[in-house]
Amino acid sequence: MKNLRKNVVFTGIGYLLPLIAALATIPVIVSKLGIDLYGLYIICVSLIGFMTLVDLGIGQTVIKYVAEYEATGRQDKVKPVLGVAFLIYLVIGLGSAVCLYAIAPLLAHGLYASAEKVALAIESLRIAVVPLFFSYVNQFFLNICKAYHRFDFPAIIHNMGNLGGIFLTTALLLMGYGLEDVMWGYAFVQFVTLLGGYLASTYVLPQHIKARPVFEQNVFMEIVSFSAYTFVGNFIGSLVSRADKLLIGLVIGTEAVTYYQIPFTIAQMANGIIHTLVHITFPYFSEMFSLRDRDGLLRLYRLANAIVFLTSMMIAVMLIVVGGDFLALWISPAFSQQASLILQVMAVYFFLHSNTVVGYWVLQGAGQAKLTAFMSVADAFAYFVALYYLGNSFGSIGAAVALFFTLWTIPLQYIWIDRHIGHRWSEYVMQLLSFLLAGCVMIYLLESLNLWLAHSFLGIMVCSVLSLLVLMLALWVVLGRGRQQIRGVVLKKIIPA
């Protein structure tokens, strides 16, 4: 608990630095690769990221049970959990690498017709197998750090990997190297981060606990009882957030991937700080549920939810008001004409999606992986059906609208929280409507200001400063109320003095 402030600071910085680097380098990468090959590059990188999340739910199992066992004084159960989890990571990592290598020709023929581009796609996808395995196994070591409330180490290591991958890709392309060389660069960077993850995990673990791959049937069955449903939820969620690029490429074309992915990247990166920081609450929720601290759960949930609503609303407002101008300055006016509306649609989607994240970690902390898995499967089925039909009919904008179909089961989350935490679902609905109304008012005011300024860059800067000031003031008020409501241990753990 004492590491909370450090976790927030390093996680925030570790998220923002790669974001800034990506914003600076994406135009260079697009110009060097071209619209078509940039789409292939995004597919390769997305597959790597997709597989890092397909861990049979073992990652969340490690965090949940280690945090729970440490909180309840059952430290002797930590080592067997880590040993079995490590073995599963190694097996899945190797299996995933072999599968991707084998299906690379099938994917390449689905993406391209010309023999030259098919050969390039096969080679690039098969090289991606190497960084996929390194990155996947590293998740085990980083989850150990998170279980012991050391989110700063994963933030630093992810930051190192993300920045290294971005800058090495840009440097290789500027020096005249091709996509295959870029993917080998990714492999090198992921190997370095794997070493960093291993060293960090050995630092946080108690001296008498060593992470070594073993198999114990009783521990394996205990892990599976929670992780099987978490795996389904993670796998489906990863499929939606990663494999959609592949499906768009197959259904619409690789150019559509670029027009879809760049607005998606902007909206995802802008909202990603919310998802990254809220993840810190997961071990706290797990500990509070194991200690049956319902009062602390409700207070932490309300505080985190209010902060997320405020932040996601301001991000959505900014993307809607100045997103088109930003795309014109960042990429080109022609690209902005194609992608501005897509970005605005995604801004609304991510506002709604971000406000479900706190509830997700509450359910996972309570061991309700079965419910979150059911919701993920139902959402994904609706999404992929919508993506196929809307993408065929309306192209990239149809693919963006299809994202809203991933939210249709969210009421189940709030009904459960109402019954078991005490936060009424009707309270959430009123909160949502209030923030939607406030967001519309801010959009109107900032759009009017933009028209008066009549200057794209100046409008971006002025709107950004005003939005940041409003957000800081609102957060100050929310945190002030939180200090008044939360007392004793909860106050010391959640809100730094």
CSV table of C-alpha atoms in Angstrom, one decimal:
chain,number,residue,atom,x,y,z
A,1,MET,CA,0.0,0.0,0.0
A,2,LYS,CA,2.9,2.4,0.8
A,3,ASN,CA,3.8,2.3,-2.9
A,4,LEU,CA,0.5,3.8,-4.2
A,5,ARG,CA,1.8,7.3,-4.9
A,6,LYS,CA,4.9,5.9,-6.6
A,7,ASN,CA,2.7,3.5,-8.6
A,8,VAL,CA,0.5,6.4,-9.8
A,9,VAL,CA,3.5,8.6,-10.8
A,10,PHE,CA,5.5,6.0,-12.6
A,11,THR,CA,2.5,4.5,-14.3
A,12,GLY,CA,1.3,7.9,-15.5
A,13,ILE,CA,4.8,8.9,-16.8
A,14,GLY,CA,5.4,5.4,-18.2
A,15,TYR,CA,2.1,5.8,-20.2
A,16,LEU,CA,2.6,9.4,-21.4
A,17,LEU,CA,6.1,9.1,-22.7
A,18,PRO,CA,5.4,6.4,-25.3
A,19,LEU,CA,2.3,8.3,-26.2
A,20,ILE,CA,4.3,11.5,-27.0
A,21,ALA,CA,6.9,9.4,-28.9
A,22,ALA,CA,4.2,7.7,-30.9
A,23,LEU,CA,2.6,11.0,-31.8
A,24,ALA,CA,6.0,12.3,-33.0
A,25,THR,CA,7.0,9.3,-35.0
A,26,ILE,CA,3.8,7.9,-36.6
A,27,PRO,CA,3.8,10.4,-39.5
A,28,VAL,CA,7.4,9.4,-40.3
A,29,ILE,CA,6.5,5.7,-40.2
A,30,VAL,CA,3.5,6.2,-42.4
A,31,SER,CA,5.5,8.3,-44.9
A,32,LYS,CA,8.3,5.7,-45.1
A,33,LEU,CA,6.1,2.6,-45.3
A,34,GLY,CA,3.1,4.0,-47.1
A,35,ILE,CA,-0.6,3.6,-46.3
A,36,ASP,CA,-0.7,0.0,-47.5
A,37,LEU,CA,2.4,-1.4,-45.7
A,38,TYR,CA,1.7,0.7,-42.6
A,39,GLY,CA,-1.5,-1.4,-42.3
A,40,LEU,CA,0.5,-4.6,-42.5
A,41,TYR,CA,2.9,-3.2,-39.8
A,42,ILE,CA,-0.1,-2.4,-37.6
A,43,ILE,CA,-1.4,-6.0,-38.0
A,44,CYS,CA,2.0,-7.5,-37.0
A,45,VAL,CA,2.3,-5.3,-34.0
A,46,SER,CA,-1.3,-5.9,-33.0
A,47,LEU,CA,-0.8,-9.7,-33.2
A,48,ILE,CA,2.1,-9.4,-30.8
A,49,GLY,CA,0.1,-7.3,-28.4
A,50,PHE,CA,-2.9,-9.6,-28.8
A,51,MET,CA,-0.9,-12.6,-27.7
A,52,THR,CA,0.5,-10.9,-24.6
A,53,LEU,CA,-3.0,-10.7,-23.3
A,54,VAL,CA,-4.0,-14.3,-24.0
A,55,ASP,CA,-2.7,-15.9,-20.9
A,56,LEU,CA,-5.6,-18.2,-19.8
A,57,GLY,CA,-6.3,-15.5,-17.2
A,58,ILE,CA,-3.2,-16.5,-15.3
A,59,GLY,CA,-1.9,-13.0,-15.1
A,60,GLN,CA,-4.9,-11.8,-13.1
A,61,THR,CA,-4.9,-15.0,-11.1
A,62,VAL,CA,-1.3,-14.2,-10.0
A,63,ILE,CA,-2.3,-10.7,-8.9
A,64,LYS,CA,-5.5,-11.7,-7.2
A,65,TYR,CA,-4.3,-14.7,-5.2
A,66,VAL,CA,-0.8,-13.4,-4.3
A,67,ALA,CA,-2.4,-10.2,-3.0
A,68,GLU,CA,-5.1,-12.1,-1.2
A,69,TYR,CA,-2.7,-14.6,0.4
A,70,GLU,CA,-0.3,-11.8,1.5
A,71,ALA,CA,-3.2,-9.9,3.0
A,72,THR,CA,-4.6,-12.9,4.9
A,73,GLY,CA,-1.2,-14.3,6.1
A,74,ARG,CA,-1.1,-17.4,3.9
A,75,GLN,CA,2.3,-16.7,2.3
A,76,ASP,CA,3.1,-20.4,2.1
A,77,LYS,CA,0.6,-20.7,-0.8
A,78,VAL,CA,2.3,-18.0,-2.9
A,79,LYS,CA,5.2,-20.1,-4.3
A,80,PRO,CA,3.1,-23.0,-5.7
A,81,VAL,CA,0.8,-20.5,-7.5
A,82,LEU,CA,3.8,-18.8,-9.1
A,83,GLY,CA,5.4,-22.1,-10.1
A,84,VAL,CA,2.3,-23.4,-11.9
A,85,ALA,CA,1.6,-20.0,-13.5
A,86,PHE,CA,5.2,-19.8,-14.8
A,87,LEU,CA,4.9,-23.2,-16.4
A,88,ILE,CA,1.6,-22.3,-18.1
A,89,TYR,CA,3.1,-19.1,-19.5
A,90,LEU,CA,6.0,-21.0,-21.1
A,91,VAL,CA,3.7,-23.6,-22.6
A,92,ILE,CA,1.2,-21.1,-24.0
A,93,GLY,CA,4.0,-18.8,-25.3
A,94,LEU,CA,5.6,-21.6,-27.3
A,95,GLY,CA,2.3,-22.8,-28.6
A,96,SER,CA,1.2,-19.4,-29.7
A,97,ALA,CA,4.5,-18.8,-31.5
A,98,VAL,CA,4.2,-22.1,-33.4
A,99,CYS,CA,0.6,-21.3,-34.3
A,100,LEU,CA,1.4,-17.9,-35.7
A,101,TYR,CA,4.3,-19.2,-37.7
A,102,ALA,CA,2.1,-21.9,-39.2
A,103,ILE,CA,-0.8,-19.7,-40.2
A,104,ALA,CA,1.3,-16.8,-41.5
A,105,PRO,CA,0.8,-17.9,-45.2
A,106,LEU,CA,-2.9,-18.2,-44.8
A,107,LEU,CA,-3.1,-14.7,-43.3
A,108,ALA,CA,-0.8,-13.3,-46.0
A,109,HIS,CA,-2.9,-14.7,-48.8
A,110,GLY,CA,-6.0,-13.2,-47.2
A,111,LEU,CA,-4.4,-9.7,-47.1
A,112,TYR,CA,-2.8,-9.5,-50.5
A,113,ALA,CA,-3.1,-10.8,-54.0
A,114,SER,CA,0.3,-10.0,-55.5
A,115,ALA,CA,3.0,-12.6,-54.9
A,116,GLU,CA,5.6,-10.0,-53.8
A,117,LYS,CA,3.4,-8.6,-51.1
A,118,VAL,CA,2.3,-12.1,-50.0
A,119,ALA,CA,5.9,-13.0,-49.5
A,120,LEU,CA,6.6,-9.8,-47.5
A,121,ALA,CA,3.6,-10.5,-45.3
A,122,ILE,CA,4.6,-14.1,-44.6
A,123,GLU,CA,8.1,-13.1,-43.7
A,124,SER,CA,7.0,-10.2,-41.4
A,125,LEU,CA,4.4,-12.3,-39.6
A,126,ARG,CA,6.9,-15.1,-39.0
A,127,ILE,CA,9.5,-12.7,-37.7
A,128,ALA,CA,6.8,-11.4,-35.3
A,129,VAL,CA,6.8,-14.8,-33.6
A,130,VAL,CA,10.1,-14.0,-31.8
A,131,PRO,CA,9.0,-10.8,-30.1
A,132,LEU,CA,5.6,-12.4,-29.4
A,133,PHE,CA,7.2,-15.1,-27.3
A,134,PHE,CA,9.5,-12.7,-25.4
A,135,SER,CA,6.8,-10.2,-24.7
A,136,TYR,CA,4.4,-13.0,-23.6
A,137,VAL,CA,6.6,-14.6,-21.1
A,138,ASN,CA,7.6,-11.2,-19.7
A,139,GLN,CA,4.0,-10.7,-18.6
A,140,PHE,CA,4.5,-13.3,-15.9
A,141,PHE,CA,7.3,-11.4,-14.3
A,142,LEU,CA,5.5,-8.1,-14.5
A,143,ASN,CA,2.4,-9.5,-12.9
A,144,ILE,CA,4.5,-10.6,-9.9
A,145,CYS,CA,5.5,-7.0,-9.4
A,146,LYS,CA,1.8,-5.9,-9.6
A,147,ALA,CA,0.7,-8.5,-7.1
A,148,TYR,CA,3.2,-6.9,-4.6
A,149,HIS,CA,1.8,-3.4,-5.4
A,150,ARG,CA,4.9,-2.5,-7.5
A,151,PHE,CA,3.2,-1.1,-10.6
A,152,ASP,CA,6.2,1.3,-11.0
A,153,PHE,CA,8.5,-1.5,-12.2
A,154,PRO,CA,6.1,-2.7,-15.0
A,155,ALA,CA,5.6,0.9,-16.0
A,156,ILE,CA,9.3,1.5,-16.3
A,157,ILE,CA,9.8,-1.7,-18.2
A,158,HIS,CA,6.9,-1.2,-20.5
A,159,ASN,CA,8.1,2.3,-21.1
A,160,MET,CA,11.5,1.1,-22.0
A,161,GLY,CA,10.0,-1.4,-24.4
A,162,ASN,CA,7.5,0.9,-26.0
A,163,LEU,CA,10.0,3.8,-26.5
A,164,GLY,CA,12.7,1.4,-27.7
A,165,GLY,CA,10.3,-0.1,-30.3
A,166,ILE,CA,9.1,3.2,-31.5
A,167,PHE,CA,12.5,4.9,-31.9
A,168,LEU,CA,14.2,1.8,-33.3
A,169,THR,CA,11.4,1.4,-35.9
A,170,THR,CA,11.8,5.1,-36.9
A,171,ALA,CA,15.5,4.9,-37.0
A,172,LEU,CA,15.6,1.8,-39.1
A,173,LEU,CA,13.1,3.2,-41.6
A,174,LEU,CA,15.0,6.5,-41.9
A,175,MET,CA,18.2,4.5,-42.6
A,176,GLY,CA,16.4,2.7,-45.5
A,177,TYR,CA,15.7,-0.6,-43.9
A,178,GLY,CA,12.4,-2.5,-44.6
A,179,LEU,CA,9.6,-4.0,-42.6
A,180,GLU,CA,11.4,-7.3,-42.0
A,181,ASP,CA,14.3,-5.4,-40.3
A,182,VAL,CA,11.8,-3.4,-38.2
A,183,MET,CA,10.3,-6.6,-36.9
A,184,TRP,CA,13.7,-8.0,-36.0
A,185,GLY,CA,14.2,-4.7,-34.1
A,186,TYR,CA,11.1,-5.4,-32.1
A,187,ALA,CA,12.5,-8.9,-31.2
A,188,PHE,CA,15.7,-7.3,-29.8
A,189,VAL,CA,13.7,-4.8,-27.8
A,190,GLN,CA,11.4,-7.4,-26.3
A,191,PHE,CA,14.4,-9.6,-25.3
A,192,VAL,CA,15.9,-6.6,-23.4
A,193,THR,CA,12.5,-6.0,-21.6
A,194,LEU,CA,12.2,-9.7,-20.7
A,195,LEU,CA,15.5,-9.4,-18.9
A,196,GLY,CA,14.3,-6.3,-17.1
A,197,GLY,CA,11.1,-8.0,-16.1
A,198,TYR,CA,12.9,-11.0,-14.6
A,199,LEU,CA,15.2,-8.8,-12.6
A,200,ALA,CA,12.3,-6.7,-11.3
A,201,SER,CA,10.4,-9.8,-10.2
A,202,THR,CA,13.4,-11.2,-8.2
A,203,TYR,CA,13.7,-7.9,-6.4
A,204,VAL,CA,10.1,-7.7,-5.2
A,205,LEU,CA,9.7,-11.4,-4.2
A,206,PRO,CA,10.4,-12.4,-0.6
A,207,GLN,CA,13.9,-14.0,-0.4
A,208,HIS,CA,12.5,-17.5,0.3
A,209,ILE,CA,10.2,-17.5,-2.7
A,210,LYS,CA,11.7,-18.2,-6.2
A,211,ALA,CA,9.7,-18.3,-9.3
A,212,ARG,CA,10.4,-21.7,-10.9
A,213,PRO,CA,8.2,-23.6,-13.4
A,214,VAL,CA,6.6,-26.6,-11.7
A,215,PHE,CA,3.4,-28.6,-12.0
A,216,GLU,CA,1.2,-29.4,-9.0
A,217,GLN,CA,-2.2,-30.7,-9.9
A,218,ASN,CA,-4.2,-29.3,-6.9
A,219,VAL,CA,-2.7,-25.9,-7.4
A,220,PHE,CA,-3.4,-26.1,-11.1
A,221,MET,CA,-7.0,-26.9,-10.5
A,222,GLU,CA,-7.4,-24.1,-8.0
A,223,ILE,CA,-5.9,-21.6,-10.5
A,224,VAL,CA,-8.1,-22.9,-13.3
A,225,SER,CA,-11.3,-22.4,-11.2
A,226,PHE,CA,-10.7,-18.7,-11.4
A,227,SER,CA,-8.5,-18.2,-14.5
A,228,ALA,CA,-10.6,-20.3,-17.0
A,229,TYR,CA,-13.4,-17.7,-17.1
A,230,THR,CA,-10.8,-14.8,-16.9
A,231,PHE,CA,-9.1,-16.4,-19.9
A,232,VAL,CA,-12.3,-16.4,-21.9
A,233,GLY,CA,-12.9,-12.7,-21.0
A,234,ASN,CA,-9.3,-11.7,-21.8
A,235,PHE,CA,-9.1,-13.7,-25.0
A,236,ILE,CA,-12.4,-12.2,-26.3
A,237,GLY,CA,-11.4,-8.7,-25.2
A,238,SER,CA,-8.0,-9.1,-26.9
A,239,LEU,CA,-9.7,-10.4,-30.0
A,240,VAL,CA,-12.0,-7.4,-30.2
A,241,SER,CA,-9.2,-4.9,-29.6
A,242,ARG,CA,-6.5,-6.5,-31.7
A,243,ALA,CA,-7.9,-8.9,-34.3
A,244,ASP,CA,-10.4,-6.2,-35.5
A,245,LYS,CA,-7.6,-4.8,-37.6
A,246,LEU,CA,-7.1,-8.1,-39.3
A,247,LEU,CA,-10.8,-8.5,-40.0
A,248,ILE,CA,-11.0,-5.0,-41.4
A,249,GLY,CA,-8.0,-5.7,-43.6
A,250,LEU,CA,-9.7,-8.9,-44.9
A,251,VAL,CA,-13.2,-7.4,-45.3
A,252,ILE,CA,-12.4,-3.8,-46.4
A,253,GLY,CA,-8.7,-3.7,-47.3
A,254,THR,CA,-5.4,-2.7,-45.7
A,255,GLU,CA,-5.9,1.0,-46.5
A,256,ALA,CA,-9.1,1.0,-44.4
A,257,VAL,CA,-7.0,-0.4,-41.6
A,258,THR,CA,-4.9,2.8,-41.6
A,259,TYR,CA,-7.9,5.1,-41.7
A,260,TYR,CA,-9.4,3.1,-38.9
A,261,GLN,CA,-6.3,2.5,-36.8
A,262,ILE,CA,-4.8,6.0,-36.6
A,263,PRO,CA,-8.0,7.5,-35.1
A,264,PHE,CA,-8.4,4.4,-32.9
A,265,THR,CA,-4.8,4.8,-31.7
A,266,ILE,CA,-5.4,8.5,-30.8
A,267,ALA,CA,-8.6,7.7,-28.9
A,268,GLN,CA,-7.1,4.6,-27.2
A,269,MET,CA,-3.9,6.4,-26.2
A,270,ALA,CA,-5.8,9.3,-24.8
A,271,ASN,CA,-8.0,7.1,-22.7
A,272,GLY,CA,-5.3,4.5,-22.0
A,273,ILE,CA,-4.0,6.5,-19.0
A,274,ILE,CA,-7.4,5.8,-17.4
A,275,HIS,CA,-7.2,2.1,-17.9
A,276,THR,CA,-3.6,2.0,-16.8
A,277,LEU,CA,-4.1,3.8,-13.6
A,278,VAL,CA,-7.4,2.1,-12.6
A,279,HIS,CA,-5.6,-1.2,-12.9
A,280,ILE,CA,-3.7,-0.2,-9.7
A,281,THR,CA,-7.0,-0.7,-7.8
A,282,PHE,CA,-7.3,-4.4,-8.7
A,283,PRO,CA,-5.1,-5.8,-5.8
A,284,TYR,CA,-6.8,-3.3,-3.4
A,285,PHE,CA,-10.3,-4.6,-4.4
A,286,SER,CA,-9.0,-8.2,-4.0
A,287,GLU,CA,-7.7,-7.5,-0.5
A,288,MET,CA,-10.9,-5.7,0.6
A,289,PHE,CA,-13.1,-8.5,-0.7
A,290,SER,CA,-11.0,-11.1,1.2
A,291,LEU,CA,-11.3,-9.0,4.3
A,292,ARG,CA,-15.0,-8.4,3.7
A,293,ASP,CA,-14.5,-4.6,3.9
A,294,ARG,CA,-17.7,-3.5,2.1
A,295,ASP,CA,-17.6,0.0,3.3
A,296,GLY,CA,-14.1,0.5,2.0
A,297,LEU,CA,-15.1,-1.1,-1.3
A,298,LEU,CA,-18.0,1.3,-1.8
A,299,ARG,CA,-15.9,4.4,-1.0
A,300,LEU,CA,-13.0,3.3,-3.2
A,301,TYR,CA,-15.4,2.5,-6.0
A,302,ARG,CA,-17.2,5.8,-5.9
A,303,LEU,CA,-14.0,7.8,-5.7
A,304,ALA,CA,-12.4,5.9,-8.6
A,305,ASN,CA,-15.6,6.1,-10.7
A,306,ALA,CA,-16.0,9.8,-10.2
A,307,ILE,CA,-12.3,10.4,-11.3
A,308,VAL,CA,-12.8,8.2,-14.4
A,309,PHE,CA,-16.0,10.0,-15.4
A,310,LEU,CA,-14.4,13.4,-15.2
A,311,THR,CA,-11.2,12.4,-17.0
A,312,SER,CA,-12.9,10.4,-19.8
A,313,MET,CA,-15.4,13.2,-20.4
A,314,MET,CA,-12.7,15.8,-20.9
A,315,ILE,CA,-10.8,13.5,-23.2
A,316,ALA,CA,-13.9,12.9,-25.4
A,317,VAL,CA,-14.6,16.6,-25.5
A,318,MET,CA,-11.1,17.4,-26.7
A,319,LEU,CA,-11.1,14.7,-29.4
A,320,ILE,CA,-14.5,15.8,-30.8
A,321,VAL,CA,-13.6,19.6,-30.8
A,322,VAL,CA,-10.0,19.6,-32.1
A,323,GLY,CA,-9.4,16.1,-33.3
A,324,GLY,CA,-9.9,17.0,-36.9
A,325,ASP,CA,-7.6,19.9,-36.7
A,326,PHE,CA,-5.0,17.8,-35.0
A,327,LEU,CA,-5.1,15.1,-37.7
A,328,ALA,CA,-4.7,17.8,-40.4
A,329,LEU,CA,-1.6,19.2,-38.8
A,330,TRP,CA,-0.2,15.8,-37.7
A,331,ILE,CA,-0.8,13.8,-40.8
A,332,SER,CA,-2.4,15.9,-43.6
A,333,PRO,CA,-5.6,17.8,-44.4
A,334,ALA,CA,-6.6,15.0,-46.9
A,335,PHE,CA,-6.2,12.3,-44.2
A,336,SER,CA,-8.2,14.5,-41.8
A,337,GLN,CA,-11.1,14.6,-44.2
A,338,GLN,CA,-11.2,10.8,-44.3
A,339,ALA,CA,-10.6,10.2,-40.6
A,340,SER,CA,-12.1,13.1,-38.5
A,341,LEU,CA,-15.6,11.7,-38.3
A,342,ILE,CA,-14.2,8.2,-37.4
A,343,LEU,CA,-12.2,9.9,-34.5
A,344,GLN,CA,-15.3,11.6,-33.2
A,345,VAL,CA,-17.3,8.4,-33.2
A,346,MET,CA,-14.5,6.7,-31.4
A,347,ALA,CA,-14.3,9.5,-28.8
A,348,VAL,CA,-17.9,8.8,-27.8
A,349,TYR,CA,-17.3,5.1,-27.7
A,350,PHE,CA,-14.2,5.4,-25.5
A,351,PHE,CA,-16.0,7.7,-23.1
A,352,LEU,CA,-18.6,5.1,-22.5
A,353,HIS,CA,-16.1,2.2,-22.4
A,354,SER,CA,-13.7,3.9,-20.0
A,355,ASN,CA,-16.5,4.3,-17.5
A,356,THR,CA,-16.9,0.5,-17.2
A,357,VAL,CA,-13.2,-0.2,-16.2
A,358,VAL,CA,-13.6,0.4,-12.5
A,359,GLY,CA,-16.6,-1.9,-12.4
A,360,TYR,CA,-14.6,-4.6,-14.2
A,361,TRP,CA,-11.9,-4.6,-11.6
A,362,VAL,CA,-14.4,-4.7,-8.8
A,363,LEU,CA,-15.9,-7.9,-10.4
A,364,GLN,CA,-12.5,-9.4,-10.9
A,365,GLY,CA,-11.5,-8.6,-7.3
A,366,ALA,CA,-14.6,-10.3,-6.1
A,367,GLY,CA,-13.8,-13.4,-8.1
A,368,GLN,CA,-16.7,-12.9,-10.6
A,369,ALA,CA,-14.7,-13.9,-13.6
A,370,LYS,CA,-17.6,-16.0,-14.9
A,371,LEU,CA,-19.8,-12.9,-15.2
A,372,THR,CA,-17.1,-10.9,-16.9
A,373,ALA,CA,-16.4,-13.7,-19.3
A,374,PHE,CA,-20.0,-14.1,-20.2
A,375,MET,CA,-20.3,-10.4,-20.9
A,376,SER,CA,-17.1,-10.4,-23.1
A,377,VAL,CA,-18.4,-13.3,-25.2
A,378,ALA,CA,-21.8,-11.8,-25.7
A,379,ASP,CA,-20.3,-8.4,-26.5
A,380,ALA,CA,-17.8,-9.8,-29.0
A,381,PHE,CA,-20.4,-11.8,-30.9
A,382,ALA,CA,-22.5,-8.7,-31.4
A,383,TYR,CA,-19.5,-6.7,-32.3
A,384,PHE,CA,-18.1,-9.0,-35.0
A,385,VAL,CA,-21.5,-9.4,-36.6
A,386,ALA,CA,-21.9,-5.6,-36.6
A,387,LEU,CA,-18.3,-5.1,-37.9
A,388,TYR,CA,-18.9,-7.5,-40.8
A,389,TYR,CA,-22.1,-5.9,-42.0
A,390,LEU,CA,-21.4,-2.3,-41.1
A,391,GLY,CA,-17.8,-2.5,-42.4
A,392,ASN,CA,-19.0,-3.9,-45.8
A,393,SER,CA,-21.7,-1.3,-46.1
A,394,PHE,CA,-20.0,1.9,-44.7
A,395,GLY,CA,-16.3,1.1,-44.7
A,396,SER,CA,-14.1,2.5,-41.8
A,397,ILE,CA,-16.9,4.6,-40.3
A,398,GLY,CA,-19.1,1.5,-40.1
A,399,ALA,CA,-16.3,-0.4,-38.3
A,400,ALA,CA,-16.1,2.5,-35.8
A,401,VAL,CA,-19.8,2.4,-35.1
A,402,ALA,CA,-19.6,-1.4,-34.6
A,403,LEU,CA,-17.5,-0.7,-31.5
A,404,PHE,CA,-20.6,0.4,-29.6
A,405,PHE,CA,-21.9,-3.2,-29.8
A,406,THR,CA,-19.2,-4.2,-27.3
A,407,LEU,CA,-21.2,-2.3,-24.6
A,408,TRP,CA,-24.6,-3.8,-24.7
A,409,THR,CA,-24.2,-6.1,-21.7
A,410,ILE,CA,-22.8,-3.4,-19.4
A,411,PRO,CA,-26.0,-3.1,-17.4
A,412,LEU,CA,-25.3,-6.6,-15.9
A,413,GLN,CA,-22.1,-5.1,-14.4
A,414,TYR,CA,-24.0,-2.3,-12.6
A,415,ILE,CA,-26.8,-4.5,-11.4
A,416,TRP,CA,-24.2,-6.8,-9.7
A,417,ILE,CA,-22.4,-3.8,-8.1
A,418,ASP,CA,-25.8,-2.5,-6.9
A,419,ARG,CA,-26.5,-5.8,-5.1
A,420,HIS,CA,-23.1,-6.5,-3.7
A,421,ILE,CA,-21.4,-3.1,-3.2
A,422,GLY,CA,-24.3,-0.8,-2.6
A,423,HIS,CA,-23.8,1.6,-5.5
A,424,ARG,CA,-27.2,1.8,-7.1
A,425,TRP,CA,-27.4,1.3,-10.9
A,426,SER,CA,-29.8,4.2,-11.1
A,427,GLU,CA,-27.1,6.4,-9.6
A,428,TYR,CA,-24.8,5.3,-12.4
A,429,VAL,CA,-27.4,6.2,-15.0
A,430,MET,CA,-27.9,9.7,-13.6
A,431,GLN,CA,-24.2,10.2,-13.4
A,432,LEU,CA,-23.8,9.1,-17.0
A,433,LEU,CA,-26.6,11.5,-18.2
A,434,SER,CA,-25.1,14.4,-16.2
A,435,PHE,CA,-21.7,13.9,-17.7
A,436,LEU,CA,-23.1,13.6,-21.2
A,437,LEU,CA,-25.0,16.8,-20.8
A,438,ALA,CA,-21.9,18.6,-19.3
A,439,GLY,CA,-19.9,17.3,-22.2
A,440,CYS,CA,-22.3,18.6,-24.8
A,441,VAL,CA,-22.2,22.0,-23.2
A,442,MET,CA,-18.4,22.1,-23.2
A,443,ILE,CA,-18.3,21.0,-26.9
A,444,TYR,CA,-20.7,23.8,-27.8
A,445,LEU,CA,-18.6,26.4,-25.9
A,446,LEU,CA,-15.3,25.2,-27.2
A,447,GLU,CA,-16.5,24.9,-30.8
A,448,SER,CA,-17.8,28.5,-30.6
A,449,LEU,CA,-14.4,29.6,-29.3
A,450,ASN,CA,-12.7,27.7,-32.1
A,451,LEU,CA,-14.8,29.5,-34.7
A,452,TRP,CA,-13.9,32.8,-33.1
A,453,LEU,CA,-10.2,32.1,-33.1
A,454,ALA,CA,-10.2,30.8,-36.7
A,455,HIS,CA,-6.8,29.2,-36.3
A,456,SER,CA,-6.2,25.5,-36.1
A,457,PHE,CA,-3.0,25.4,-34.0
A,458,LEU,CA,-4.1,28.2,-31.7
A,459,GLY,CA,-7.5,26.6,-31.3
A,460,ILE,CA,-5.9,23.3,-30.2
A,461,MET,CA,-3.6,25.0,-27.7
A,462,VAL,CA,-6.3,27.2,-26.2
A,463,CYS,CA,-8.9,24.4,-25.9
A,464,SER,CA,-6.3,22.1,-24.4
A,465,VAL,CA,-5.3,24.6,-21.7
A,466,LEU,CA,-8.9,25.4,-20.9
A,467,SER,CA,-9.9,21.7,-20.7
A,468,LEU,CA,-6.9,20.9,-18.5
A,469,LEU,CA,-7.8,23.7,-16.1
A,470,VAL,CA,-11.4,22.5,-15.9
A,471,LEU,CA,-10.3,19.0,-15.3
A,472,MET,CA,-7.8,19.9,-12.6
A,473,LEU,CA,-10.4,22.0,-10.8
A,474,ALA,CA,-13.0,19.3,-10.9
A,475,LEU,CA,-10.5,16.6,-9.7
A,476,TRP,CA,-9.5,18.9,-6.8
A,477,VAL,CA,-13.2,19.1,-5.8
A,478,VAL,CA,-13.7,15.3,-6.1
A,479,LEU,CA,-10.5,14.5,-4.2
A,480,GLY,CA,-11.4,17.1,-1.5
A,481,ARG,CA,-14.7,15.3,-1.0
A,482,GLY,CA,-12.9,12.0,-0.9
A,483,ARG,CA,-10.7,13.2,1.9
A,484,GLN,CA,-13.8,14.1,3.9
A,485,GLN,CA,-15.6,10.8,3.3
A,486,ILE,CA,-12.7,8.3,3.7
A,487,ARG,CA,-11.3,7.9,7.2
A,488,GLY,CA,-8.6,5.9,8.9
A,489,VAL,CA,-6.8,3.2,7.0
A,490,VAL,CA,-8.7,3.8,3.8
A,491,LEU,CA,-7.7,7.4,3.7
A,492,LYS,CA,-4.1,6.6,4.3
A,493,LYS,CA,-4.0,3.9,1.6
A,494,ILE,CA,-6.0,5.6,-1.1
A,495,ILE,CA,-5.4,9.4,-0.9
A,496,PRO,CA,-1.9,10.6,-0.2
A,497,ALA,CA,-1.8,13.4,2.4
